[in-house]
């Protein structure tokens, strides 16, 4: 009987894989690829590409124009007619385990869900089993605090309390985190790699759950390579920018940052291979899209909304609202009813910068009682520290905003990702065959002997 073990390696394209293998000829990944089928996924999603949309496309077998999932923490009732692959499998009496897959909150209520730790943007810390909720509380705290800039206490929080270790985090990982903290004290450049440390913790939790339950389908998601690509693409691929690496400590350090992130994945792949060989699993490594070089021009300090209640008060909004986790510059809000949501939307044009530009802009249609906004950059606000409500100047801090500066990044989304499969059910393809990412879900279902719905495309065979 086929069983599937999936590593969702967010946003990694073939170019980064090739770059890694060129620099790490002894990598586990090279050995893995020798006998694996290698495909290239292409997403047909409309609008600006984001992983919180492209992963649902992979998981559900339909594009975002059909499932309508476009932003973090939106009401996902719009996608009920096209459930994700893990729900379809559980309904077909296959056992599943999920750790971090995007848009997977809340945990499944099914006897066939042997473990479920939702994504790092979940609006609650519930997990199944409950023992992993300690990890998820720390995970969500770090996401909330570090969504735009690295804080000075993140890794200490990771190590806080024995409960986290009872969630499956190993002593080895604990030592790694302490070692990284010490490196930061010696050389501040290591602070830029802090986000990659979460990958060690999350993988330990996944491995603990996987080892105890051994479901038919198990998936773990990691964003640690994507984060390094966003920030340091230029230093791995300077030719994309007609740039020559200097002898500066910064350039030399970050020319290795993507490789260091891939080292973490490679080590984890080796662990999964051993488990798969012992327990009879196929291994899949997939990404729902990739990244490439991007030129962003002049950087303008960003407005970041910290206090939604202060903003609502100044706008005269009377009602209950809640700010959910999102990635800067996005803001995700939830309201108690449609009337209050629309009242808030109608108040947004009253908030502008010194040049009359609206500060909070609706990016997508609201879904249910959830609203997604984008905080627009404003050179005028960055220079003056002032915004305007009904034409009257108000300091950004008095509106619940702060001004932040961060590395604007040199890598961004493009539609092609990777799909590697090694095992008894792997597709018999040659080269890096280009496939529609909507074929991913039906191919997984087919491999596990579950009929795929009529609305899905034909599987890759």
JSON list of C-alpha atoms in Angstrom, two decimals, residues 14 19 43 54 78 81-82 91 109 114 125 172 183 190 228 235 238 267 320 351 364 384 402 423 431 434 460:
[
{"chain": "A", "resi": 14, "resn": "UNK", "atom": "CA", "xyz": [14.82, 24.74, -9.85]},
{"chain": "A", "resi": 19, "resn": "UNK", "atom": "CA", "xyz": [22.68, 26.41, -7.29]},
{"chain": "A", "resi": 43, "resn": "UNK", "atom": "CA", "xyz": [0.41, 27.98, -11.29]},
{"chain": "A", "resi": 54, "resn": "UNK", "atom": "CA", "xyz": [-1.03, 29.15, -4.61]},
{"chain": "A", "resi": 78, "resn": "UNK", "atom": "CA", "xyz": [-15.90, 30.16, -0.30]},
{"chain": "A", "resi": 81, "resn": "UNK", "atom": "CA", "xyz": [-17.04, 22.98, -2.53]},
{"chain": "A", "resi": 82, "resn": "UNK", "atom": "CA", "xyz": [-13.37, 22.23, -3.27]},
{"chain": "A", "resi": 91, "resn": "UNK", "atom": "CA", "xyz": [-13.33, 11.27, 4.01]},
{"chain": "A", "resi": 109, "resn": "UNK", "atom": "CA", "xyz": [-12.32, 17.03, 13.41]},
{"chain": "A", "resi": 114, "resn": "UNK", "atom": "CA", "xyz": [-3.92, 11.45, 13.43]},
{"chain": "A", "resi": 125, "resn": "UNK", "atom": "CA", "xyz": [-3.27, 27.75, 18.90]},
{"chain": "A", "resi": 172, "resn": "UNK", "atom": "CA", "xyz": [19.76, 18.65, 19.85]},
{"chain": "A", "resi": 183, "resn": "UNK", "atom": "CA", "xyz": [26.56, 33.52, 17.41]},
{"chain": "A", "resi": 190, "resn": "UNK", "atom": "CA", "xyz": [23.67, 35.93, 12.29]},
{"chain": "A", "resi": 228, "resn": "UNK", "atom": "CA", "xyz": [16.26, 33.87, 2.71]},
{"chain": "A", "resi": 235, "resn": "UNK", "atom": "CA", "xyz": [23.97, 37.92, -3.11]},
{"chain": "A", "resi": 238, "resn": "UNK", "atom": "CA", "xyz": [24.54, 38.87, -8.36]},
{"chain": "A", "resi": 267, "resn": "UNK", "atom": "CA", "xyz": [19.58, 17.45, 6.51]},
{"chain": "A", "resi": 320, "resn": "UNK", "atom": "CA", "xyz": [-15.91, 45.04, 17.74]},
{"chain": "A", "resi": 351, "resn": "UNK", "atom": "CA", "xyz": [-7.33, 58.44, 6.32]},
{"chain": "A", "resi": 364, "resn": "UNK", "atom": "CA", "xyz": [-9.50, 41.87, -2.37]},
{"chain": "A", "resi": 384, "resn": "UNK", "atom": "CA", "xyz": [6.77, 64.00, 8.52]},
{"chain": "A", "resi": 402, "resn": "UNK", "atom": "CA", "xyz": [4.64, 52.88, 13.55]},
{"chain": "A", "resi": 423, "resn": "UNK", "atom": "CA", "xyz": [8.94, 5.92, -4.47]},
{"chain": "A", "resi": 431, "resn": "UNK", "atom": "CA", "xyz": [13.39, 15.72, -17.52]},
{"chain": "A", "resi": 434, "resn": "UNK", "atom": "CA", "xyz": [6.13, 21.18, -16.91]},
{"chain": "A", "resi": 460, "resn": "UNK", "atom": "CA", "xyz": [0.13, 13.15, -13.86]}
]
